[in-house]
Amino acid sequence: MKVIIDNGHGVDTHGKRSPKWADGSQLFEWEFNRDIAKRLAKALKSKGVESVLIVPEQTDVELSERVRRVNEIYRRNPGSFLVSIHANAGGGTGWEVFTSVGETRSDDIAECFVKSAEKLLPWMNIRKDMTDGDGDKEAQFYVLKHTHCPAVLTENLFMDTVEDCRFIMSEKGRQVITDLHVEAILMAINKGYA
Ligand SMILES: [Zn+2]
């Protein structure tokens, strides 16, 4: 099996960035997602787990093409699952995971992510939402709905909330977010969900 890693958005995606903070710093979601994806792939390799980055490009690759790539890899590597990495927006705080609807293996894998998030982000609000009723999120959920493999999508803190954004801009924060994904994936594999 392979862990299929999707990093949402591209350098050319409108919006999908933090406000410019008082010190002039700003987070761009495409950069954050790709950085975590690369760190994750490297960390998994060191643990002997194969992964594949489905969007090596810096530009935004349309959702239908990303889904095509995922389904092609899954066809050739049964037991694989998808992890799509994002940063949240909309003025909240905390960490959350979404799953494809009605796919029980996705829920099992998401549960591993929730456990890992509760352990590594103990001061944060951790949420799991299995519905796809939120209109704002429909576009992101496309990768969950149309991929054939189990799939989870992580929203790694809110880039438009200053404390959350500071954390995911920091080296320590990025390491914690990477570790959270690694631990969750190893847990899912050990429990036989992949
Ligand atoms: Zn996103």
XYZ file of N, CA, C and O and ligand atoms in Angstrom:
777
model
N 0.832 -1.200 0.000
C 0.000 0.000 0.000
C 0.869 1.252 0.000
O 2.018 1.219 0.375
N 0.274 2.317 -0.439
C 0.959 3.613 -0.387
C 0.046 4.612 0.318
O -1.171 4.553 0.168
N 0.663 5.528 1.057
C -0.097 6.653 1.579
C -0.107 7.700 0.471
O 0.948 8.150 0.026
N -1.305 8.026 0.011
C -1.436 8.986 -1.089
C -1.640 10.368 -0.467
O -2.591 10.580 0.283
N -0.708 11.275 -0.747
C -0.740 12.588 -0.100
C -1.136 13.666 -1.108
O -0.510 13.802 -2.164
N -2.179 14.405 -0.759
C -2.651 15.509 -1.599
C -2.368 16.824 -0.870
O -2.720 16.962 0.301
N -1.736 17.746 -1.547
C -1.573 19.082 -0.966
C -2.440 20.045 -1.757
O -2.225 20.289 -2.927
N -3.432 20.593 -1.080
C -4.437 21.406 -1.748
C -3.909 22.731 -2.283
O -2.970 23.296 -1.736
N -4.544 23.194 -3.352
C -4.316 24.549 -3.897
C -2.926 24.718 -4.525
O -2.085 23.832 -4.442
N -2.739 25.900 -5.147
C -1.466 26.168 -5.807
C -1.073 27.621 -5.666
O -1.844 28.442 -5.147
N 0.103 27.920 -6.147
C 0.638 29.280 -6.060
C -0.303 30.278 -6.752
O -0.339 31.460 -6.415
N -1.098 29.753 -7.691
C -1.996 30.594 -8.477
C -3.441 30.607 -7.942
O -4.327 31.161 -8.579
N -3.678 29.983 -6.768
C -5.040 29.953 -6.220
C -5.381 31.269 -5.524
O -4.616 31.731 -4.678
N -6.521 31.860 -5.885
C -6.960 33.098 -5.231
C -7.376 32.824 -3.788
O -7.791 31.713 -3.466
N -7.308 33.846 -2.938
C -7.676 33.668 -1.533
C -6.706 32.695 -0.901
O -5.520 32.730 -1.214
N -7.213 31.807 -0.034
C -6.375 30.734 0.517
C -5.045 31.251 1.042
O -3.975 30.733 0.702
N -5.139 32.296 1.844
C -3.953 32.863 2.478
C -4.403 33.566 3.750
O -5.578 33.920 3.882
N -3.460 33.779 4.669
C -3.799 34.484 5.909
C -3.832 35.978 5.619
O -3.337 36.423 4.585
N -4.417 36.759 6.545
C -4.229 38.202 6.426
C -2.739 38.517 6.566
O -1.976 37.681 7.051
N -2.361 39.702 6.147
C -0.990 40.135 6.409
C -0.950 40.606 7.860
O -1.708 41.508 8.242
N -0.119 39.968 8.680
C -0.061 40.304 10.108
C 0.752 41.574 10.319
O 1.433 42.052 9.410
N 0.676 42.100 11.561
C 1.299 43.404 11.890
C 2.790 43.430 11.560
O 3.323 44.478 11.175
N 3.447 42.271 11.687
C 4.895 42.239 11.416
C 5.195 42.007 9.936
O 6.345 41.816 9.551
N 4.141 42.016 9.115
C 4.331 41.857 7.667
C 4.318 40.413 7.196
O 4.357 40.147 5.994
N 4.262 39.455 8.135
C 4.278 38.045 7.723
C 2.905 37.616 7.214
O 1.873 38.231 7.548
N 2.899 36.602 6.402
C 1.655 36.092 5.818
C 1.847 34.627 5.466
O 2.926 34.230 5.011
N 0.806 33.835 5.677
C 0.877 32.425 5.321
C 0.082 32.191 4.037
O -1.051 32.653 3.907
N 0.684 31.483 3.103
C -0.009 31.074 1.880
C -0.306 29.588 2.005
O 0.604 28.796 2.245
N -1.584 29.246 1.843
C -1.960 27.859 2.135
C -1.248 26.868 1.223
O -0.852 25.794 1.672
N -1.066 27.198 -0.046
C -0.411 26.250 -0.971
C 0.989 25.896 -0.476
O 1.416 24.755 -0.555
N 1.684 26.895 0.069
C 3.062 26.674 0.549
C 3.040 25.797 1.797
O 3.809 24.843 1.914
N 2.141 26.115 2.720
C 2.019 25.324 3.958
C 1.683 23.865 3.633
O 2.341 22.938 4.114
N 0.659 23.664 2.803
C 0.225 22.304 2.475
C 1.368 21.489 1.865
O 1.566 20.320 2.186
N 2.110 22.122 0.949
C 3.211 21.415 0.286
C 4.355 21.124 1.242
O 5.000 20.075 1.171
N 4.627 22.064 2.140
C 5.715 21.860 3.097
C 5.392 20.682 4.012
O 6.237 19.809 4.234
N 4.162 20.637 4.512
C 3.767 19.520 5.383
C 3.792 18.209 4.588
O 4.279 17.179 5.070
N 3.295 18.240 3.356
C 3.268 17.029 2.524
C 4.685 16.485 2.319
O 4.923 15.280 2.442
N 5.625 17.371 2.032
C 7.020 16.935 1.815
C 7.639 16.397 3.094
O 8.329 15.373 3.087
N 7.402 17.095 4.203
C 7.928 16.621 5.488
C 7.338 15.260 5.824
O 8.031 14.372 6.331
N 6.053 15.105 5.547
C 5.360 13.857 5.853
C 5.923 12.702 5.024
O 6.201 11.626 5.549
N 6.112 12.936 3.734
C 6.639 11.887 2.849
C 8.022 11.443 3.328
O 8.330 10.246 3.363
N 8.842 12.404 3.719
C 10.197 12.106 4.178
C 10.153 11.299 5.487
O 10.872 10.310 5.646
N 9.304 11.727 6.414
C 9.200 11.047 7.709
C 8.663 9.625 7.529
O 9.139 8.691 8.174
N 7.678 9.457 6.642
C 7.121 8.119 6.410
C 8.190 7.202 5.819
O 8.293 6.034 6.195
N 8.983 7.745 4.903
C 10.039 6.950 4.282
C 10.998 6.434 5.353
O 11.412 5.277 5.317
N 11.335 7.289 6.309
C 12.264 6.881 7.376
C 11.661 5.790 8.257
O 12.368 5.084 8.957
N 10.326 5.665 8.228
C 9.646 4.605 9.001
C 9.332 3.399 8.118
O 8.614 2.483 8.530
N 9.796 3.444 6.874
C 9.571 2.317 5.973
C 8.192 2.280 5.353
O 7.745 1.241 4.873
N 7.500 3.426 5.349
C 6.161 3.483 4.747
C 6.245 4.245 3.427
O 6.751 5.361 3.365
N 5.743 3.613 2.380
C 5.779 4.247 1.058
C 4.658 5.269 0.920
O 3.531 5.027 1.343
N 4.982 6.378 0.287
C 3.941 7.369 0.038
C 4.160 7.964 -1.356
O 5.206 7.768 -1.963
N 3.136 8.665 -1.817
C 3.265 9.332 -3.113
C 2.573 10.691 -3.029
O 1.479 10.819 -2.475
N 3.285 11.713 -3.512
C 2.715 13.065 -3.557
C 1.993 13.203 -4.888
O 2.625 13.141 -5.939
N 0.668 13.394 -4.843
C -0.050 13.411 -6.124
C 0.018 14.758 -6.837
O -0.305 14.855 -8.009
N 0.414 15.813 -6.104
C 0.563 17.118 -6.770
C 1.974 17.660 -6.516
O 2.173 18.485 -5.634
N 2.938 17.195 -7.308
C 4.290 17.739 -7.166
C 4.410 19.156 -7.738
O 5.349 19.881 -7.407
N 3.438 19.538 -8.550
C 3.466 20.874 -9.153
C 3.259 21.964 -8.097
O 2.636 21.737 -7.076
N 3.762 23.150 -8.365
C 3.514 24.310 -7.493
C 2.155 24.945 -7.811
O 1.574 25.624 -6.970
N 1.697 24.746 -9.016
C 0.431 25.348 -9.445
C -0.745 24.506 -8.950
O -0.574 23.365 -8.535
N -1.936 25.071 -9.013
C -3.130 24.345 -8.620
C -3.460 23.333 -9.713
O -3.494 23.681 -10.888
N -3.671 22.097 -9.299
C -4.085 21.058 -10.240
C -5.558 20.817 -9.991
O -5.968 20.632 -8.843
N -6.374 20.857 -11.043
C -7.812 20.814 -10.801
C -8.238 19.510 -10.140
O -7.587 18.477 -10.269
N -9.342 19.614 -9.393
C -9.773 18.510 -8.543
C -10.011 17.229 -9.332
O -9.644 16.149 -8.880
N -10.585 17.342 -10.527
C -10.867 16.125 -11.303
C -9.568 15.411 -11.676
O -9.510 14.181 -11.684
N -8.529 16.158 -11.971
C -7.235 15.558 -12.300
C -6.591 14.934 -11.059
O -6.006 13.850 -11.120
N -6.733 15.601 -9.909
C -6.188 15.026 -8.676
C -6.886 13.710 -8.352
O -6.236 12.733 -7.974
N -8.203 13.697 -8.505
C -8.972 12.476 -8.252
C -8.547 11.372 -9.224
O -8.382 10.214 -8.828
N -8.320 11.742 -10.481
C -7.876 10.753 -11.477
C -6.542 10.126 -11.046
O -6.364 8.917 -11.089
N -5.630 10.971 -10.598
C -4.324 10.479 -10.154
C -4.474 9.550 -8.949
O -3.825 8.495 -8.883
N -5.307 9.945 -7.990
C -5.511 9.124 -6.778
C -6.083 7.767 -7.168
O -5.585 6.720 -6.733
N -7.119 7.779 -7.988
C -7.789 6.517 -8.333
C -6.874 5.587 -9.124
O -6.946 4.365 -8.970
N -6.015 6.157 -9.936
C -5.054 5.357 -10.703
C -4.054 4.673 -9.754
O -3.753 3.493 -9.903
N -3.554 5.418 -8.776
C -2.606 4.846 -7.806
C -3.305 3.767 -6.965
O -2.750 2.698 -6.723
N -4.539 4.048 -6.566
C -5.291 3.089 -5.734
C -5.565 1.795 -6.499
O -5.490 0.703 -5.941
N -5.856 1.933 -7.780
C -6.139 0.755 -8.606
C -4.927 -0.186 -8.615
O -5.057 -1.400 -8.557
N -3.756 0.415 -8.693
C -2.534 -0.385 -8.754
C -2.005 -0.775 -7.362
O -1.173 -1.663 -7.256
N -2.465 -0.082 -6.320
C -1.964 -0.330 -4.958
C -3.118 -0.426 -3.969
O -3.387 0.500 -3.201
N -3.828 -1.568 -3.997
C -4.970 -1.711 -3.092
C -4.483 -1.618 -1.639
O -3.350 -1.988 -1.356
N -5.315 -1.101 -0.764
C -4.904 -0.914 0.634
C -4.397 0.493 0.875
O -4.165 0.884 2.014
N -4.208 1.250 -0.216
C -3.758 2.638 -0.061
C -4.890 3.507 0.467
O -6.066 3.157 0.355
N -4.535 4.610 1.049
C -5.556 5.599 1.410
C -5.025 7.002 1.196
O -3.816 7.209 1.081
N -5.959 7.949 1.124
C -5.616 9.335 0.795
C -5.645 10.225 2.032
O -6.569 10.146 2.844
N -4.631 11.077 2.137
C -4.621 12.129 3.150
C -4.468 13.456 2.404
O -3.481 13.665 1.704
N -5.476 14.316 2.532
C -5.419 15.624 1.889
C -5.150 16.677 2.960
O -5.848 16.739 3.969
N -4.113 17.479 2.741
C -3.632 18.406 3.777
C -4.046 19.843 3.459
O -3.812 20.343 2.353
N -4.651 20.494 4.458
C -5.120 21.885 4.303
C -4.898 22.682 5.576
O -4.664 22.128 6.649
N -5.032 24.013 5.431
C -5.160 24.893 6.592
C -6.559 25.492 6.519
O -7.080 25.768 5.435
N -7.167 25.672 7.678
C -8.545 26.117 7.757
C -8.647 27.644 7.690
O -7.651 28.348 7.879
N -9.848 28.139 7.440
C -10.109 29.579 7.476
C -11.571 29.775 7.852
O -12.372 28.849 7.775
N -11.905 30.982 8.255
C -13.286 31.266 8.613
C -13.404 31.739 10.052
O -14.514 31.855 10.584
N -12.255 32.015 10.685
C -12.278 32.646 12.003
C -12.573 31.723 13.160
O -13.238 32.115 14.108
N -12.102 30.500 13.114
C -12.234 29.603 14.260
C -10.871 29.312 14.843
O -9.906 30.038 14.591
N -10.809 28.254 15.610
C -9.504 27.813 16.100
C -9.534 26.302 16.255
O -10.594 25.712 16.469
N -8.374 25.678 16.100
C -8.278 24.244 16.337
C -8.023 23.429 15.087
O -7.775 23.964 14.000
N -8.153 22.147 15.292
C -7.772 21.174 14.268
C -8.980 20.302 13.960
O -9.740 19.963 14.870
N -9.184 19.954 12.704
C -10.291 19.034 12.403
C -9.986 18.121 11.232
O -9.106 18.397 10.423
N -10.724 17.020 11.196
C -10.556 16.040 10.115
C -11.915 15.724 9.514
O -12.917 15.639 10.218
N -11.941 15.596 8.212
C -13.152 15.222 7.481
C -12.921 13.910 6.751
O -11.789 13.576 6.396
N -14.015 13.179 6.556
C -13.900 11.877 5.885
C -14.868 11.809 4.720
O -15.835 12.573 4.656
N -14.616 10.853 3.846
C -15.591 10.583 2.809
C -16.822 9.966 3.461
O -16.723 9.212 4.420
N -17.982 10.312 2.959
C -19.244 9.904 3.579
C -19.509 8.417 3.334
O -19.334 7.920 2.224
N -19.882 7.727 4.390
C -20.329 6.334 4.258
C -19.236 5.331 3.953
O -19.511 4.216 3.540
N -17.995 5.733 4.152
C -16.875 4.817 3.891
C -16.270 4.515 5.256
O -15.600 5.346 5.845
N -16.540 3.309 5.788
C -16.206 3.050 7.194
C -14.703 3.062 7.448
O -14.267 3.457 8.520
N -13.921 2.622 6.456
C -12.475 2.589 6.675
C -11.924 4.016 6.816
O -10.970 4.248 7.555
N -12.549 4.965 6.144
C -12.151 6.368 6.315
C -12.382 6.808 7.752
O -11.563 7.525 8.334
N -13.508 6.386 8.321
C -13.822 6.763 9.706
C -12.820 6.154 10.681
O -12.401 6.805 11.642
N -12.434 4.897 10.432
C -11.434 4.255 11.294
C -10.113 5.015 11.227
O -9.456 5.245 12.239
N -9.718 5.374 10.023
C -8.456 6.103 9.835
C -8.562 7.489 10.476
O -7.643 7.947 11.162
N -9.699 8.161 10.298
C -9.903 9.494 10.888
C -9.818 9.436 12.401
O -9.301 10.349 13.045
N -10.325 8.343 12.977
C -10.259 8.171 14.432
C -8.807 8.154 14.907
O -8.477 8.727 15.954
N -7.930 7.534 14.128
C -6.489 7.531 14.453
C -5.942 8.958 14.411
O -5.131 9.351 15.248
N -6.394 9.737 13.439
C -5.951 11.139 13.349
C -6.440 11.949 14.557
O -5.701 12.770 15.103
N -7.683 11.704 14.960
C -8.222 12.438 16.114
C -7.408 12.108 17.373
O -7.019 13.003 18.127
N -7.118 10.819 17.565
C -6.333 10.404 18.748
C -4.964 11.062 18.735
O -4.483 11.562 19.755
N -4.329 11.047 17.586
C -3.002 11.631 17.455
C -3.039 13.150 17.668
O -2.160 13.721 18.321
N -4.073 13.801 17.157
C -4.216 15.255 17.333
C -4.455 15.602 18.797
O -3.888 16.564 19.320
N -5.278 14.797 19.467
C -5.547 15.059 20.890
C -4.272 14.924 21.710
O -4.056 15.647 22.673
N -3.399 14.010 21.284
C -2.140 13.797 22.002
C -1.140 14.928 21.721
O -0.514 15.444 22.636
N -1.017 15.303 20.462
C 0.037 16.257 20.093
C -0.398 17.721 20.147
O 0.447 18.614 20.169
N -1.692 17.972 20.150
C -2.205 19.349 20.264
C -3.163 19.407 21.461
O -4.346 19.744 21.304
N -2.658 19.059 22.664
C -3.579 18.902 23.809
C -4.282 20.193 24.220
O -5.319 20.140 24.867
N -3.728 21.329 23.828
C -4.339 22.610 24.218
C -5.364 23.093 23.190
O -5.987 24.126 23.364
N -5.538 22.323 22.135
C -6.394 22.803 21.050
C -7.734 22.095 21.005
O -7.903 20.993 21.527
N -8.648 22.740 20.330
C -9.957 22.190 20.046
C -9.809 21.199 18.876
O -9.341 21.573 17.809
N -10.188 19.925 19.098
C -10.051 18.892 18.064
C -11.448 18.462 17.632
O -12.260 18.069 18.464
N -11.711 18.548 16.343
C -13.060 18.234 15.871
C -13.043 17.207 14.748
O -12.194 17.239 13.870
N -14.016 16.328 14.786
C -14.212 15.404 13.682
C -15.629 15.613 13.161
O -16.580 15.578 13.917
N -15.732 15.841 11.903
C -17.048 16.103 11.320
C -17.249 15.152 10.145
O -16.500 15.183 9.185
N -18.269 14.317 10.269
C -18.472 13.327 9.222
C -19.494 13.770 8.173
O -19.771 13.053 7.237
N -20.036 14.943 8.341
C -21.015 15.401 7.367
C -20.330 16.215 6.277
O -19.218 16.676 6.433
N -21.006 16.384 5.182
C -20.446 17.228 4.130
C -21.435 18.335 3.787
O -21.485 18.840 2.687
N -22.207 18.732 4.785
C -23.295 19.671 4.539
C -22.865 21.127 4.444
O -23.658 21.988 4.075
N -21.613 21.421 4.763
C -21.161 22.803 4.787
C -20.803 23.264 3.379
O -19.838 22.783 2.790
N -21.588 24.187 2.866
C -21.415 24.624 1.479
C -20.024 25.128 1.170
O -19.480 24.844 0.101
N -19.432 25.842 2.100
C -18.100 26.400 1.878
C -17.065 25.330 1.587
O -16.053 25.585 0.962
N -17.335 24.149 2.115
C -16.311 23.109 2.033
C -16.543 22.146 0.883
O -15.755 21.242 0.667
N -17.616 22.356 0.153
C -17.966 21.422 -0.919
C -16.811 21.179 -1.884
O -16.546 20.055 -2.264
N -16.121 22.227 -2.266
C -15.065 22.081 -3.262
C -13.940 21.206 -2.741
O -13.427 20.340 -3.440
N -13.589 21.412 -1.479
C -12.525 20.589 -0.901
C -12.976 19.146 -0.774
O -12.190 18.230 -0.922
N -14.247 18.972 -0.457
C -14.750 17.624 -0.244
C -14.829 16.814 -1.537
O -15.017 15.618 -1.485
N -14.671 17.469 -2.638
C -14.664 16.769 -3.922
C -13.673 15.602 -3.884
O -13.979 14.513 -4.344
N -12.491 15.829 -3.329
C -11.485 14.751 -3.297
C -11.915 13.607 -2.388
O -11.482 12.480 -2.575
N -12.750 13.904 -1.410
C -13.245 12.832 -0.539
C -14.367 12.042 -1.213
O -14.487 10.839 -1.054
N -15.190 12.761 -1.959
C -16.381 12.132 -2.564
C -16.034 11.270 -3.770
O -16.656 10.252 -4.003
N -15.079 11.712 -4.559
C -14.876 11.084 -5.861
C -13.689 10.131 -5.928
O -13.467 9.491 -6.948
N -12.945 10.039 -4.852
C -11.864 9.054 -4.826
C -12.433 7.719 -4.354
O -13.366 7.680 -3.561
N -11.873 6.631 -4.880
C -12.393 5.296 -4.567
C -11.803 4.724 -3.278
O -12.351 3.802 -2.696
N -10.673 5.252 -2.851
C -9.991 4.723 -1.656
C -10.531 5.423 -0.408
O -11.157 6.474 -0.502
N -10.261 4.841 0.767
C -10.563 5.589 1.985
C -9.814 6.919 1.934
O -8.694 6.973 1.422
N -10.447 7.961 2.456
C -9.838 9.287 2.329
C -10.168 10.145 3.546
O -11.291 10.135 4.040
N -9.166 10.867 4.011
C -9.391 11.862 5.062
C -8.782 13.184 4.616
O -7.850 13.210 3.820
N -9.375 14.255 5.119
C -8.876 15.598 4.815
C -8.635 16.314 6.143
O -9.553 16.413 6.966
N -7.397 16.747 6.355
C -7.084 17.422 7.622
C -7.053 18.933 7.409
O -6.519 19.431 6.422
N -7.680 19.631 8.365
C -7.648 21.102 8.393
C -6.802 21.475 9.598
O -7.246 21.363 10.743
N -5.576 21.903 9.298
C -4.564 22.054 10.334
C -4.483 23.485 10.870
O -3.620 24.251 10.474
N -5.430 23.800 11.729
C -5.555 25.107 12.381
C -6.035 26.182 11.389
O -6.097 25.933 10.182
N -6.371 27.328 11.958
C -6.998 28.391 11.159
C -5.967 29.453 10.790
O -5.431 30.127 11.667
N -5.745 29.603 9.506
C -4.710 30.553 9.076
C -5.160 32.011 9.248
O -4.327 32.909 9.201
N -6.481 32.247 9.473
C -6.924 33.635 9.675
C -7.165 33.956 11.155
O -7.776 34.977 11.480
N -6.689 33.056 12.036
C -6.709 33.347 13.483
C -5.251 33.464 13.916
O -4.457 32.542 13.680
N -4.909 34.592 14.524
C -3.488 34.928 14.674
C -2.691 33.874 15.442
O -1.602 33.473 14.997
N -3.227 33.357 16.567
C -2.449 32.375 17.346
C -2.260 31.078 16.555
O -1.179 30.491 16.555
N -3.325 30.628 15.911
C -3.237 29.416 15.087
C -2.217 29.610 13.965
O -1.388 28.745 13.692
N -2.284 30.755 13.321
C -1.436 31.004 12.159
C 0.042 31.091 12.556
O 0.908 30.532 11.884
N 0.295 31.786 13.669
C 1.675 31.865 14.190
C 2.250 30.461 14.365
O 3.403 30.204 14.055
N 1.412 29.570 14.911
C 1.880 28.205 15.195
C 2.238 27.474 13.901
O 3.303 26.861 13.810
N 1.382 27.558 12.905
C 1.673 26.794 11.680
C 2.671 27.505 10.766
O 3.140 26.924 9.794
N 3.025 28.749 11.110
C 4.128 29.399 10.399
C 5.471 29.031 11.033
O 6.507 29.172 10.404
N 5.428 28.555 12.287
C 6.682 28.288 13.003
C 7.228 26.905 12.649
O 6.483 25.998 12.270
N 8.529 26.765 12.805
C 9.187 25.479 12.562
C 8.629 24.418 13.519
O 8.323 23.307 13.103
N 8.492 24.788 14.788
C 7.979 23.834 15.778
C 6.562 23.376 15.397
O 6.246 22.190 15.434
N 5.736 24.338 15.022
C 4.365 24.016 14.661
C 4.298 23.064 13.474
O 3.518 22.107 13.471
N 5.117 23.315 12.490
C 5.107 22.450 11.298
C 5.592 21.048 11.636
O 5.114 20.066 11.074
N 6.546 20.974 12.568
C 7.027 19.660 12.985
C 5.923 18.903 13.724
O 5.705 17.715 13.492
N 5.194 19.612 14.583
C 4.104 18.969 15.333
C 3.011 18.480 14.379
O 2.508 17.360 14.505
N 2.650 19.310 13.414
C 1.614 18.915 12.450
C 2.078 17.702 11.635
O 1.309 16.767 11.377
N 3.360 17.688 11.264
C 3.897 16.531 10.537
C 3.851 15.288 11.418
O 3.368 14.229 10.996
N 4.340 15.412 12.665
C 4.353 14.266 13.593
C 2.946 13.716 13.805
O 2.750 12.505 13.896
N 1.986 14.615 13.899
C 0.585 14.217 14.085
C 0.132 13.296 12.935
O -0.490 12.256 13.163
N 0.486 13.690 11.707
C 0.109 12.865 10.553
C 0.852 11.525 10.565
O 0.276 10.482 10.269
N 2.148 11.563 10.889
C 2.945 10.327 10.899
C 2.373 9.352 11.927
O 2.130 8.184 11.616
N 2.143 9.834 13.137
C 1.628 8.951 14.205
C 0.274 8.361 13.832
O 0.010 7.190 14.074
N -0.581 9.195 13.257
C -1.917 8.727 12.875
C -1.825 7.651 11.794
O -2.523 6.633 11.851
N -0.967 7.870 10.836
C -0.833 6.917 9.718
C -0.250 5.592 10.216
O -0.738 4.517 9.857
N 0.763 5.669 11.077
C 1.347 4.433 11.622
C 0.317 3.675 12.458
O 0.224 2.450 12.392
N -0.500 4.423 13.208
C -1.562 3.808 14.012
C -2.558 3.096 13.095
O -2.955 1.949 13.353
N -2.949 3.763 12.027
C -3.918 3.183 11.086
C -3.360 1.909 10.442
O -4.076 0.913 10.291
N -2.091 1.934 10.107
C -1.459 0.755 9.492
C -1.375 -0.384 10.523
O -1.735 -1.522 10.234
N -0.939 -0.049 11.738
C -0.807 -1.063 12.793
C -2.149 -1.703 13.149
O -2.208 -2.868 13.522
N -3.215 -0.916 13.049
C -4.536 -1.456 13.383
C -5.171 -2.205 12.217
O -6.291 -2.690 12.306
N -4.455 -2.226 11.088
C -4.955 -2.970 9.943
C -5.998 -2.242 9.110
O -6.743 -2.851 8.344
N -6.053 -0.913 9.241
C -7.026 -0.140 8.468
C -6.533 0.158 7.063
O -7.256 0.726 6.249
N -5.271 -0.135 6.791
C -4.717 0.147 5.456
C -4.194 -1.133 4.838
O -4.055 -2.128 5.531
Zn -7.500 24.320 1.679
